[in-house]
mmCIF file of C-alpha atoms in Angstrom:
data_model
loop_
_atom_site.group_PDB
_atom_site.id
_atom_site.type_symbol
_atom_site.label_atom_id
_atom_site.label_comp_id
_atom_site.label_asym_id
_atom_site.label_seq_id
_atom_site.Cartn_x
_atom_site.Cartn_y
_atom_site.Cartn_z
ATOM 1 C CA MET A 97 36.658 40.987 -19.616
ATOM 2 C CA LYS A 98 37.898 38.099 -21.770
ATOM 3 C CA GLU A 99 37.462 35.657 -18.896
ATOM 4 C CA PHE A 100 33.916 36.890 -18.345
ATOM 5 C CA LEU A 101 33.074 36.442 -22.030
ATOM 6 C CA LYS A 102 34.562 32.948 -21.996
ATOM 7 C CA ARG A 103 32.466 32.000 -18.988
ATOM 8 C CA GLU A 104 29.332 33.425 -20.601
ATOM 9 C CA LEU A 105 30.071 31.615 -23.874
ATOM 10 C CA TYR A 106 30.658 28.374 -21.992
ATOM 11 C CA SER A 107 27.426 28.893 -20.061
ATOM 12 C CA PHE A 108 25.528 29.592 -23.290
ATOM 13 C CA ARG A 109 26.934 26.459 -24.915
ATOM 14 C CA ALA A 110 26.074 24.350 -21.862
ATOM 15 C CA VAL A 111 22.491 25.623 -21.812
ATOM 16 C CA ALA A 112 22.157 25.121 -25.577
ATOM 17 C CA ALA A 113 23.440 21.546 -25.225
ATOM 18 C CA ILE A 114 20.933 20.809 -22.458
ATOM 19 C CA LEU A 115 18.054 22.276 -24.458
ATOM 20 C CA ALA A 116 19.103 20.279 -27.491
ATOM 21 C CA ARG A 117 19.135 17.114 -25.398
ATOM 22 C CA TRP A 118 15.620 17.806 -24.104
ATOM 23 C CA LEU A 119 14.437 18.526 -27.654
ATOM 24 C CA LEU A 120 16.009 15.260 -28.776
ATOM 25 C CA LEU A 121 13.937 13.567 -26.086
ATOM 26 C CA ALA A 122 10.678 15.513 -26.553
ATOM 27 C CA ILE A 123 10.263 15.079 -30.322
ATOM 28 C CA PRO A 124 10.362 11.259 -30.568
ATOM 29 C CA THR A 125 8.521 10.875 -27.252
ATOM 30 C CA GLY A 126 5.728 13.168 -28.416
ATOM 31 C CA LEU A 127 5.490 11.522 -31.834
ATOM 32 C CA VAL A 128 5.478 7.944 -30.528
ATOM 33 C CA CYS A 129 3.117 8.682 -27.625
ATOM 34 C CA GLY A 130 0.851 10.637 -29.967
ATOM 35 C CA ALA A 131 0.698 7.796 -32.482
ATOM 36 C CA VAL A 132 0.254 4.994 -29.933
ATOM 37 C CA GLY A 133 -2.143 7.131 -27.877
ATOM 38 C CA THR A 134 -4.288 7.803 -30.923
ATOM 39 C CA ALA A 135 -4.354 4.111 -31.833
ATOM 40 C CA PHE A 136 -5.258 3.276 -28.245
ATOM 41 C CA HIS A 137 -8.035 5.880 -28.142
ATOM 42 C CA LEU A 138 -9.544 4.588 -31.386
ATOM 43 C CA ALA A 139 -9.278 0.963 -30.245
ATOM 44 C CA VAL A 140 -11.033 1.622 -26.918
ATOM 45 C CA GLU A 141 -13.689 3.743 -28.640
ATOM 46 C CA HIS A 142 -14.321 1.064 -31.260
ATOM 47 C CA VAL A 143 -14.620 -1.852 -28.814
ATOM 48 C CA THR A 144 -16.883 0.245 -26.566
ATOM 49 C CA GLU A 145 -19.262 0.873 -29.472
ATOM 50 C CA TRP A 146 -19.061 -2.787 -30.447
ATOM 51 C CA ARG A 147 -19.919 -3.902 -26.902
ATOM 52 C CA ALA A 148 -22.919 -1.540 -26.846
ATOM 53 C CA GLU A 149 -24.201 -3.203 -30.029
ATOM 54 C CA HIS A 150 -23.467 -6.758 -28.797
ATOM 55 C CA ILE A 151 -24.445 -7.018 -25.130
ATOM 56 C CA TRP A 152 -23.540 -10.717 -25.085
ATOM 57 C CA LEU A 153 -19.839 -9.729 -25.055
ATOM 58 C CA LEU A 154 -20.250 -8.977 -21.343
ATOM 59 C CA TRP A 155 -20.538 -12.719 -20.706
ATOM 60 C CA LEU A 156 -17.007 -13.159 -22.065
ATOM 61 C CA LEU A 157 -15.457 -11.000 -19.333
ATOM 62 C CA PRO A 158 -14.119 -14.031 -17.348
ATOM 63 C CA VAL A 159 -12.528 -15.337 -20.564
ATOM 64 C CA ALA A 160 -10.994 -11.915 -21.190
ATOM 65 C CA GLY A 161 -9.593 -12.060 -17.657
ATOM 66 C CA LEU A 162 -7.855 -15.337 -18.436
ATOM 67 C CA ALA A 163 -6.423 -13.850 -21.635
ATOM 68 C CA ILE A 164 -5.074 -10.840 -19.696
ATOM 69 C CA VAL A 165 -3.407 -13.095 -17.107
ATOM 70 C CA ALA A 166 -1.802 -15.103 -19.926
ATOM 71 C CA LEU A 167 -0.681 -11.920 -21.707
ATOM 72 C CA TYR A 168 1.019 -10.556 -18.592
ATOM 73 C CA LYS A 169 2.732 -13.882 -17.901
ATOM 74 C CA VAL A 170 4.065 -14.132 -21.464
ATOM 75 C CA THR A 171 5.403 -10.561 -21.418
ATOM 76 C CA GLY A 172 6.807 -10.878 -17.898
ATOM 77 C CA CYS A 173 4.782 -7.869 -16.733
ATOM 78 C CA GLU A 174 2.956 -9.539 -13.853
ATOM 79 C CA GLY A 175 2.378 -7.135 -10.996
ATOM 80 C CA MET A 176 3.466 -4.098 -13.007
ATOM 81 C CA GLY A 177 1.311 -0.987 -13.017
ATOM 82 C CA THR A 178 1.221 2.773 -12.585
ATOM 83 C CA ASN A 179 3.069 2.521 -9.263
ATOM 84 C CA ASN A 180 6.074 1.063 -11.099
ATOM 85 C CA VAL A 181 6.139 4.080 -13.417
ATOM 86 C CA ILE A 182 5.987 6.455 -10.449
ATOM 87 C CA ARG A 183 8.866 4.583 -8.803
ATOM 88 C CA ALA A 184 10.799 4.924 -12.065
ATOM 89 C CA VAL A 185 10.704 8.701 -11.593
ATOM 90 C CA HIS A 186 11.571 8.396 -7.893
ATOM 91 C CA SER A 187 14.454 5.958 -8.076
ATOM 92 C CA GLY A 188 15.212 5.198 -11.711
ATOM 93 C CA GLU A 189 13.545 1.775 -11.574
ATOM 94 C CA SER A 190 13.510 0.328 -15.086
ATOM 95 C CA VAL A 191 10.256 0.089 -17.039
ATOM 96 C CA SER A 192 9.921 -2.822 -19.440
ATOM 97 C CA PRO A 193 9.066 -1.910 -23.061
ATOM 98 C CA LEU A 194 6.777 -4.972 -23.065
ATOM 99 C CA LEU A 195 4.498 -3.115 -20.666
ATOM 100 C CA VAL A 196 3.238 -1.111 -23.674
ATOM 101 C CA PRO A 197 1.616 -4.038 -25.578
ATOM 102 C CA ALA A 198 0.566 -5.713 -22.321
ATOM 103 C CA ILE A 199 -1.398 -2.763 -20.953
ATOM 104 C CA PHE A 200 -2.624 -1.764 -24.444
ATOM 105 C CA PHE A 201 -4.281 -5.091 -25.226
ATOM 106 C CA GLY A 202 -5.202 -5.778 -21.592
ATOM 107 C CA THR A 203 -7.164 -2.524 -21.398
ATOM 108 C CA VAL A 204 -8.803 -3.047 -24.797
ATOM 109 C CA LEU A 205 -9.953 -6.524 -23.710
ATOM 110 C CA THR A 206 -11.294 -5.106 -20.443
ATOM 111 C CA HIS A 207 -13.351 -2.485 -22.288
ATOM 112 C CA LEU A 208 -14.456 -4.921 -24.986
ATOM 113 C CA CYS A 209 -16.056 -7.225 -22.437
ATOM 114 C CA GLY A 210 -17.448 -4.595 -20.072
ATOM 115 C CA GLY A 211 -14.989 -4.278 -17.212
ATOM 116 C CA SER A 212 -15.520 -1.065 -15.222
ATOM 117 C CA ALA A 213 -12.247 0.807 -15.747
ATOM 118 C CA GLY A 214 -10.767 3.905 -17.307
ATOM 119 C CA ARG A 215 -8.003 4.555 -19.810
ATOM 120 C CA GLU A 216 -5.451 6.795 -18.116
ATOM 121 C CA GLY A 217 -3.800 4.002 -16.105
ATOM 122 C CA ALA A 218 -2.824 2.539 -19.451
ATOM 123 C CA ALA A 219 -1.824 6.009 -20.671
ATOM 124 C CA LEU A 220 0.534 6.636 -17.745
ATOM 125 C CA GLN A 221 2.051 3.179 -18.001
ATOM 126 C CA MET A 222 2.519 3.205 -21.767
ATOM 127 C CA GLY A 223 3.733 6.801 -21.791
ATOM 128 C CA GLY A 224 6.168 6.200 -18.951
ATOM 129 C CA SER A 225 7.509 3.071 -20.624
ATOM 130 C CA ILE A 226 7.900 4.812 -23.994
ATOM 131 C CA GLY A 227 9.673 7.828 -22.474
ATOM 132 C CA TYR A 228 11.990 5.707 -20.337
ATOM 133 C CA ASN A 229 12.988 3.388 -23.175
ATOM 134 C CA ILE A 230 13.546 6.217 -25.679
ATOM 135 C CA ALA A 231 15.956 7.791 -23.177
ATOM 136 C CA LYS A 232 17.591 4.401 -22.692
ATOM 137 C CA LEU A 233 17.943 4.001 -26.465
ATOM 138 C CA PHE A 234 19.687 7.387 -26.641
ATOM 139 C CA ARG A 235 21.932 6.357 -23.728
ATOM 140 C CA PHE A 236 20.695 9.124 -21.448
ATOM 141 C CA SER A 237 21.881 9.108 -17.838
ATOM 142 C CA ASP A 238 19.846 7.581 -15.024
ATOM 143 C CA HIS A 239 18.414 10.913 -13.866
ATOM 144 C CA ASP A 240 17.571 11.939 -17.433
ATOM 145 C CA ARG A 241 15.670 8.682 -17.841
ATOM 146 C CA ARG A 242 13.553 9.690 -14.856
ATOM 147 C CA THR A 243 12.801 12.968 -16.603
ATOM 148 C CA ALA A 244 11.960 11.054 -19.772
ATOM 149 C CA THR A 245 9.514 8.851 -17.866
ATOM 150 C CA ALA A 246 7.601 11.914 -16.642
ATOM 151 C CA CYS A 247 7.651 13.358 -20.180
ATOM 152 C CA GLY A 248 6.163 10.175 -21.606
ATOM 153 C CA MET A 249 3.396 10.179 -19.013
ATOM 154 C CA ALA A 250 2.539 13.780 -19.902
ATOM 155 C CA ALA A 251 2.610 13.138 -23.658
ATOM 156 C CA PHE A 252 0.375 10.075 -23.602
ATOM 157 C CA PHE A 253 -2.104 11.673 -21.189
ATOM 158 C CA SER A 254 -2.236 14.700 -23.500
ATOM 159 C CA ALA A 255 -2.876 12.581 -26.592
ATOM 160 C CA LEU A 256 -5.681 10.718 -24.857
ATOM 161 C CA PHE A 257 -7.579 13.637 -23.305
ATOM 162 C CA GLY A 258 -6.467 16.632 -25.382
ATOM 163 C CA THR A 259 -5.340 18.580 -22.289
ATOM 164 C CA PRO A 260 -1.597 19.225 -22.787
ATOM 165 C CA LEU A 261 -1.020 21.709 -19.955
ATOM 166 C CA SER A 262 -2.766 19.767 -17.187
ATOM 167 C CA ALA A 263 -1.238 16.541 -18.545
ATOM 168 C CA THR A 264 2.235 18.039 -18.196
ATOM 169 C CA LEU A 265 1.610 19.303 -14.672
ATOM 170 C CA PHE A 266 0.115 15.937 -13.718
ATOM 171 C CA GLY A 267 3.159 14.135 -15.115
ATOM 172 C CA ILE A 268 5.607 16.198 -13.043
ATOM 173 C CA MET A 269 3.563 16.476 -9.825
ATOM 174 C CA VAL A 270 1.845 13.114 -9.311
ATOM 175 C CA GLU A 271 5.009 11.419 -8.013
ATOM 176 C CA ASP A 272 5.656 13.696 -5.020
ATOM 177 C CA VAL A 273 2.635 15.390 -3.435
ATOM 178 C CA GLY A 274 3.601 18.983 -2.638
ATOM 179 C CA LEU A 275 6.587 19.079 -5.010
ATOM 180 C CA ALA A 276 6.971 19.635 -8.747
ATOM 181 C CA PHE A 277 9.623 17.816 -10.799
ATOM 182 C CA SER A 278 10.109 21.124 -12.590
ATOM 183 C CA VAL A 279 13.124 20.142 -14.708
ATOM 184 C CA ALA A 280 10.734 17.966 -16.724
ATOM 185 C CA PHE A 281 8.305 20.803 -17.490
ATOM 186 C CA VAL A 282 9.813 22.142 -20.725
ATOM 187 C CA PRO A 283 10.576 18.754 -22.355
ATOM 188 C CA GLY A 284 7.327 17.332 -20.960
ATOM 189 C CA PHE A 285 5.219 20.212 -22.256
ATOM 190 C CA ALA A 286 6.940 20.036 -25.647
ATOM 191 C CA ALA A 287 6.247 16.300 -25.845
ATOM 192 C CA ALA A 288 2.647 16.841 -24.690
ATOM 193 C CA LEU A 289 2.054 19.498 -27.372
ATOM 194 C CA ILE A 290 3.530 17.257 -30.066
ATOM 195 C CA ALA A 291 1.413 14.291 -28.949
ATOM 196 C CA TYR A 292 -1.658 16.537 -28.823
ATOM 197 C CA GLY A 293 -0.918 17.719 -32.369
ATOM 198 C CA VAL A 294 -0.626 14.134 -33.594
ATOM 199 C CA SER A 295 -3.977 13.208 -32.042
ATOM 200 C CA LEU A 296 -5.646 16.275 -33.588
ATOM 201 C CA ALA A 297 -4.156 15.437 -36.994
ATOM 202 C CA CYS A 298 -5.662 11.963 -36.698
ATOM 203 C CA GLY A 299 -9.116 13.368 -36.002
ATOM 204 C CA ILE A 300 -9.266 12.897 -32.219
ATOM 205 C CA SER A 301 -11.273 15.717 -30.657
ATOM 206 C CA PRO A 302 -10.122 16.999 -27.257
ATOM 207 C CA THR A 303 -12.382 16.272 -24.292
ATOM 208 C CA HIS A 304 -14.518 19.342 -23.600
ATOM 209 C CA PHE A 305 -17.806 19.991 -21.815
ATOM 210 C CA ALA A 306 -20.305 22.830 -22.255
ATOM 211 C CA LEU A 307 -20.915 24.337 -18.822
ATOM 212 C CA THR A 308 -22.922 27.120 -17.214
ATOM 213 C CA ALA A 309 -21.811 28.347 -13.784
ATOM 214 C CA PRO A 310 -23.527 30.438 -11.100
ATOM 215 C CA ALA A 311 -22.157 33.889 -10.296
ATOM 216 C CA LEU A 312 -19.295 34.141 -7.810
ATOM 217 C CA SER A 313 -20.882 35.249 -4.543
ATOM 218 C CA ILE A 314 -20.742 34.560 -0.817
ATOM 219 C CA ASP A 315 -23.632 32.088 -1.109
ATOM 220 C CA SER A 316 -22.179 30.154 -4.058
ATOM 221 C CA THR A 317 -18.754 30.090 -2.387
ATOM 222 C CA LEU A 318 -20.106 28.603 0.834
ATOM 223 C CA LEU A 319 -22.219 26.031 -1.010
ATOM 224 C CA VAL A 320 -19.303 24.905 -3.182
ATOM 225 C CA ALA A 321 -17.131 24.598 -0.055
ATOM 226 C CA VAL A 322 -19.733 22.253 1.457
ATOM 227 C CA LEU A 323 -19.790 20.270 -1.789
ATOM 228 C CA GLY A 324 -15.977 20.058 -1.626
ATOM 229 C CA VAL A 325 -16.207 18.553 1.878
ATOM 230 C CA ALA A 326 -18.672 15.932 0.620
ATOM 231 C CA CYS A 327 -16.420 15.166 -2.378
ATOM 232 C CA ALA A 328 -13.515 14.532 0.012
ATOM 233 C CA LEU A 329 -15.568 11.856 1.774
ATOM 234 C CA VAL A 330 -16.424 10.253 -1.576
ATOM 235 C CA ALA A 331 -12.752 10.323 -2.680
ATOM 236 C CA ARG A 332 -11.719 8.701 0.602
ATOM 237 C CA ALA A 333 -14.378 5.998 0.210
ATOM 238 C CA PHE A 334 -13.297 5.260 -3.367
ATOM 239 C CA CYS A 335 -9.595 4.973 -2.492
ATOM 240 C CA TRP A 336 -10.311 2.929 0.637
ATOM 241 C CA LEU A 337 -12.464 0.364 -1.178
ATOM 242 C CA LEU A 338 -10.049 0.225 -4.115
ATOM 243 C CA HIS A 339 -7.022 -0.536 -1.938
ATOM 244 C CA THR A 340 -8.941 -2.841 0.401
ATOM 245 C CA MET A 341 -10.136 -5.003 -2.469
ATOM 246 C CA GLU A 342 -6.741 -4.928 -4.191
ATOM 247 C CA HIS A 343 -5.280 -6.459 -1.012
ATOM 248 C CA GLU A 344 -8.141 -8.770 -0.079
ATOM 249 C CA MET A 345 -8.787 -10.334 -3.503
ATOM 250 C CA PRO A 346 -5.228 -11.706 -3.942
ATOM 251 C CA ARG A 347 -5.215 -12.857 -0.308
ATOM 252 C CA ARG A 348 -8.492 -14.746 -0.619
ATOM 253 C CA LEU A 349 -7.925 -15.872 -4.222
ATOM 254 C CA PRO A 350 -4.137 -16.148 -4.640
ATOM 255 C CA ASN A 351 -4.366 -17.946 -7.996
ATOM 256 C CA PRO A 352 -4.578 -15.180 -10.667
ATOM 257 C CA TRP A 353 -6.478 -17.443 -13.092
ATOM 258 C CA VAL A 354 -9.179 -18.199 -10.527
ATOM 259 C CA ARG A 355 -9.266 -14.540 -9.443
ATOM 260 C CA ALA A 356 -9.878 -13.361 -13.005
ATOM 261 C CA VAL A 357 -12.732 -15.828 -13.569
ATOM 262 C CA VAL A 358 -14.434 -15.228 -10.206
ATOM 263 C CA GLY A 359 -13.966 -11.453 -10.399
ATOM 264 C CA GLY A 360 -15.179 -11.335 -13.992
ATOM 265 C CA ALA A 361 -18.254 -13.414 -13.168
ATOM 266 C CA ALA A 362 -19.018 -11.117 -10.214
ATOM 267 C CA VAL A 363 -18.802 -8.031 -12.441
ATOM 268 C CA VAL A 364 -21.181 -9.640 -14.947
ATOM 269 C CA ALA A 365 -23.685 -10.536 -12.224
ATOM 270 C CA LEU A 366 -23.579 -7.082 -10.635
ATOM 271 C CA SER A 367 -23.895 -5.437 -14.051
ATOM 272 C CA TYR A 368 -27.180 -7.225 -14.680
ATOM 273 C CA LEU A 369 -28.333 -6.377 -11.171
ATOM 274 C CA MET A 370 -27.443 -2.672 -11.412
ATOM 275 C CA GLY A 371 -28.107 -2.042 -15.087
ATOM 276 C CA VAL A 372 -26.203 -3.447 -18.047
ATOM 277 C CA GLY A 373 -24.034 -0.883 -19.801
ATOM 278 C CA ARG A 374 -24.436 2.011 -17.370
ATOM 279 C CA TYR A 375 -21.465 1.101 -15.181
ATOM 280 C CA ASN A 376 -19.401 -0.889 -17.686
ATOM 281 C CA GLY A 377 -16.395 0.592 -19.446
ATOM 282 C CA ALA A 378 -15.316 4.178 -18.819
ATOM 283 C CA GLY A 379 -18.816 5.662 -18.851
ATOM 284 C CA MET A 380 -18.049 8.908 -20.670
ATOM 285 C CA GLY A 381 -21.663 9.122 -21.840
ATOM 286 C CA VAL A 382 -22.911 9.177 -18.249
ATOM 287 C CA ILE A 383 -20.296 11.817 -17.340
ATOM 288 C CA THR A 384 -21.394 14.019 -20.252
ATOM 289 C CA ALA A 385 -25.059 13.666 -19.309
ATOM 290 C CA ALA A 386 -24.295 14.644 -15.712
ATOM 291 C CA VAL A 387 -22.300 17.767 -16.630
ATOM 292 C CA GLU A 388 -24.150 19.025 -19.692
ATOM 293 C CA GLN A 389 -27.706 17.898 -18.938
ATOM 294 C CA GLY A 390 -27.679 17.632 -15.138
ATOM 295 C CA GLN A 391 -28.865 14.014 -15.284
ATOM 296 C CA ALA A 392 -27.626 11.226 -13.011
ATOM 297 C CA LEU A 393 -29.109 8.573 -10.751
ATOM 298 C CA PRO A 394 -28.570 9.085 -7.004
ATOM 299 C CA TRP A 395 -26.826 5.715 -6.656
ATOM 300 C CA ASP A 396 -24.628 5.965 -9.761
ATOM 301 C CA PHE A 397 -21.473 6.908 -7.853
ATOM 302 C CA ILE A 398 -21.880 4.016 -5.386
ATOM 303 C CA CYS A 399 -22.341 1.448 -8.147
ATOM 304 C CA LYS A 400 -19.329 2.790 -10.052
ATOM 305 C CA ILE A 401 -17.109 2.686 -6.960
ATOM 306 C CA LEU A 402 -18.041 -0.944 -6.322
ATOM 307 C CA LEU A 403 -17.690 -2.192 -9.902
ATOM 308 C CA THR A 404 -14.420 -0.337 -10.530
ATOM 309 C CA ALA A 405 -12.833 -1.679 -7.343
ATOM 310 C CA LEU A 406 -13.981 -5.204 -8.220
ATOM 311 C CA THR A 407 -12.794 -4.984 -11.834
ATOM 312 C CA LEU A 408 -9.291 -3.744 -11.029
ATOM 313 C CA SER A 409 -8.766 -5.992 -7.999
ATOM 314 C CA ALA A 410 -9.649 -9.035 -10.126
ATOM 315 C CA GLY A 411 -6.723 -8.263 -12.443
ATOM 316 C CA PHE A 412 -8.419 -6.442 -15.305
ATOM 317 C CA LYS A 413 -6.646 -3.424 -16.765
ATOM 318 C CA GLY A 414 -7.503 0.213 -17.314
ATOM 319 C CA GLY A 415 -7.292 3.029 -14.843
ATOM 320 C CA GLU A 416 -8.886 4.847 -11.958
ATOM 321 C CA VAL A 417 -8.953 8.455 -13.191
ATOM 322 C CA VAL A 418 -11.930 8.279 -15.577
ATOM 323 C CA PRO A 419 -13.889 6.281 -12.962
ATOM 324 C CA SER A 420 -13.061 9.074 -10.497
ATOM 325 C CA PHE A 421 -14.487 11.535 -13.070
ATOM 326 C CA TYR A 422 -17.625 9.398 -13.273
ATOM 327 C CA ILE A 423 -17.946 9.041 -9.497
ATOM 328 C CA GLY A 424 -17.405 12.753 -8.875
ATOM 329 C CA ALA A 425 -19.696 13.927 -11.683
ATOM 330 C CA THR A 426 -22.617 11.689 -10.752
ATOM 331 C CA PHE A 427 -22.222 12.396 -7.025
ATOM 332 C CA GLY A 428 -22.047 16.148 -7.594
ATOM 333 C CA CYS A 429 -25.039 16.020 -9.931
ATOM 334 C CA ALA A 430 -27.123 14.251 -7.275
ATOM 335 C CA PHE A 431 -25.865 16.089 -4.166
ATOM 336 C CA GLY A 432 -25.399 19.625 -5.476
ATOM 337 C CA PRO A 433 -29.113 20.383 -6.039
ATOM 338 C CA LEU A 434 -29.795 19.431 -2.405
ATOM 339 C CA LEU A 435 -27.584 22.392 -1.490
ATOM 340 C CA GLY A 436 -29.250 24.688 -4.019
ATOM 341 C CA LEU A 437 -26.540 24.487 -6.705
ATOM 342 C CA PRO A 438 -27.284 23.740 -10.400
ATOM 343 C CA ALA A 439 -26.981 20.019 -11.110
ATOM 344 C CA GLY A 440 -24.681 20.358 -14.154
ATOM 345 C CA PHE A 441 -22.319 22.770 -12.443
ATOM 346 C CA SER A 442 -22.237 20.599 -9.311
ATOM 347 C CA ALA A 443 -21.333 17.642 -11.541
ATOM 348 C CA ALA A 444 -18.382 19.639 -12.931
ATOM 349 C CA VAL A 445 -17.203 20.544 -9.423
ATOM 350 C CA GLY A 446 -17.553 16.919 -8.333
ATOM 351 C CA LEU A 447 -15.754 15.580 -11.414
ATOM 352 C CA VAL A 448 -12.612 17.626 -10.834
ATOM 353 C CA SER A 449 -12.713 17.631 -7.022
ATOM 354 C CA VAL A 450 -12.987 13.857 -6.546
ATOM 355 C CA PHE A 451 -10.181 13.387 -9.072
ATOM 356 C CA CYS A 452 -8.115 15.965 -7.183
ATOM 357 C CA GLY A 453 -8.710 14.306 -3.813
ATOM 358 C CA ALA A 454 -8.108 10.782 -5.108
ATOM 359 C CA ALA A 455 -4.989 11.580 -7.168
ATOM 360 C CA ASN A 456 -3.619 14.197 -4.708
ATOM 361 C CA THR A 457 -2.875 16.629 -7.531
ATOM 362 C CA LEU A 458 -4.222 20.098 -6.743
ATOM 363 C CA ILE A 459 -2.677 22.365 -9.405
ATOM 364 C CA PRO A 460 -3.070 19.879 -12.297
ATOM 365 C CA SER A 461 -6.734 19.442 -11.312
ATOM 366 C CA ILE A 462 -7.420 23.179 -11.470
ATOM 367 C CA LEU A 463 -5.734 23.364 -14.876
ATOM 368 C CA LEU A 464 -7.733 20.330 -15.975
ATOM 369 C CA ALA A 465 -10.925 22.207 -15.063
ATOM 370 C CA TYR A 466 -9.772 25.122 -17.207
ATOM 371 C CA GLU A 467 -9.085 22.886 -20.202
ATOM 372 C CA LEU A 468 -12.256 20.792 -19.830
ATOM 373 C CA PHE A 469 -14.696 23.640 -19.161
ATOM 374 C CA GLY A 470 -13.004 26.560 -20.919
ATOM 375 C CA GLY A 471 -12.481 28.525 -17.711
ATOM 376 C CA VAL A 472 -16.218 28.701 -16.873
ATOM 377 C CA GLY A 473 -16.719 28.871 -13.097
ATOM 378 C CA LEU A 474 -12.997 28.310 -12.542
ATOM 379 C CA GLU A 475 -12.794 30.144 -9.185
ATOM 380 C CA LEU A 476 -15.613 28.088 -7.677
ATOM 381 C CA ILE A 477 -14.318 24.802 -9.105
ATOM 382 C CA ALA A 478 -10.842 25.621 -7.770
ATOM 383 C CA LEU A 479 -12.360 26.187 -4.324
ATOM 384 C CA GLY A 480 -14.053 22.794 -4.449
ATOM 385 C CA CYS A 481 -10.748 21.203 -5.471
ATOM 386 C CA GLY A 482 -8.852 22.925 -2.684
ATOM 387 C CA VAL A 483 -11.299 21.896 0.040
ATOM 388 C CA CYS A 484 -11.450 18.316 -1.247
ATOM 389 C CA TYR A 485 -7.658 18.132 -1.498
ATOM 390 C CA MET A 486 -7.151 19.335 2.084
ATOM 391 C CA LEU A 487 -9.640 16.873 3.564
ATOM 392 C CA SER A 488 -9.024 13.782 1.413
ATOM 393 C CA GLY A 489 -6.198 12.477 3.597
ATOM 394 C CA THR A 490 -2.799 11.063 2.765
ATOM 395 C CA HIS A 491 -3.997 8.077 0.790
ATOM 396 C CA GLY A 492 -4.832 8.086 -2.879
ATOM 397 C CA LEU A 493 -5.041 6.095 -6.068
ATOM 398 C CA TYR A 494 -1.285 5.484 -6.212
ATOM 399 C CA SER A 495 0.430 3.927 -3.218
ATOM 400 C CA SER A 496 3.881 4.882 -4.577
ATOM 401 C CA GLN A 497 3.193 8.606 -4.187
ATOM 402 C CA LEU A 498 5.426 10.361 -1.653
ATOM 403 C CA PHE A 499 3.959 13.150 0.446
ATOM 404 C CA VAL A 500 6.466 15.999 0.802
ATOM 405 C CA THR A 501 4.304 18.120 3.100
ATOM 406 C CA GLU A 502 1.257 17.549 5.237
ATOM 407 C CA LYS A 503 -1.992 18.718 3.672
ATOM 408 C CA LEU A 504 -3.167 20.596 6.754
ATOM 409 C CA LEU A 505 0.166 21.438 8.416
ATOM 410 C CA SER A 506 3.083 23.605 7.288
ATOM 411 C CA GLU A 507 5.751 20.965 7.814
ATOM 412 C CA TYR A 508 7.482 18.156 5.977
ATOM 413 C CA THR A 509 6.210 14.614 6.392
ATOM 414 C CA GLU A 510 8.273 12.069 8.284
ATOM 415 C CA SER A 511 8.734 9.910 5.170
ATOM 416 C CA TRP A 512 10.075 12.861 3.189
ATOM 417 C CA GLY A 513 12.429 13.779 6.021
ATOM 418 C CA LYS A 514 13.860 10.246 5.985
ATOM 419 C CA ARG A 515 14.403 10.471 2.238
ATOM 420 C CA LEU A 516 16.267 13.784 2.607
ATOM 421 C CA ARG A 517 18.568 12.299 5.246
ATOM 422 C CA LYS A 518 19.624 9.397 3.057
#
């Protein structure tokens, strides 16, 4: 009996020590990510409003590109991005603390001068860097630093979008498709809640859309399934063009200074051709109009795909998730009514489904729909996500993702099998 009690006491102490260590990680990670995330949100919001009032700032996009190239050279962060943060979780690859100011100011400059990009790429990179370096400061082990990286990603994403649960699931599932890095859930969720609290205290409202959904029926189910198939094709097209241009631009224009100027000039020219302001920046106003008012142009999603791929391949900074929201929402808004679905609801299905197919994150996408739309039409939106996820293929926004299982087959992928045999 004494031996049993000793073992139980030892077990209790070990668990308490582990929980204390995760709390030690979660509190500063949540506070720092919340503070920096709030500052980042306000900065991007301010420069976006400023650009809308001063259209001439768009002409400075090539100059902003040169400034971003210089910034990344000075900080030694050339070539670093979200894929480096994902690899940090996979293999413990270090993440430079200088990535935080580099991606912060690089993204703000991109939005100031009208580059077509999002914000979450910066969020994942800054959050991952903050989490990793806090763990390094506390002398955590290599594997605990990987956990800290995922926690930082979740916390910053939560501060930026006000969706702590989906941010946490995204942070622990985006690295390995079909597998959850579950040890990071509790510290990641704690950090995400703290960061969310900081953003709320600073007056940042969570992202939320008012939505009306059709009744769950055989007809609505079949129509949403068809919409999910179409969203998978759009997600594939977006990822294909993004990766093609990210490879072709450096090959054809190997000098980063020239690439920034030429790419920036091309974005300016196309913006005037397609409509100044509509496809520049993140485009949250267009997304809101599509979901809440059922208003979008039939070619919006095509223009956004092209300008986003061009902006990011030229070396400007930001992210691909909000553009995927834009692409999905405007496509759904235009295509859904052709099937007989309400335009606003179709935009909501498209928003989450294209994101799901492009990021290869099924469960986080369904939770994101719950947090964005308050659970309205969740079963139908989840169906659209599931169909899009199954048919979107094994390519996505992040080339460093590892696929644990096939999407359509009940077996492990060859790459995952090789990793297990190491």
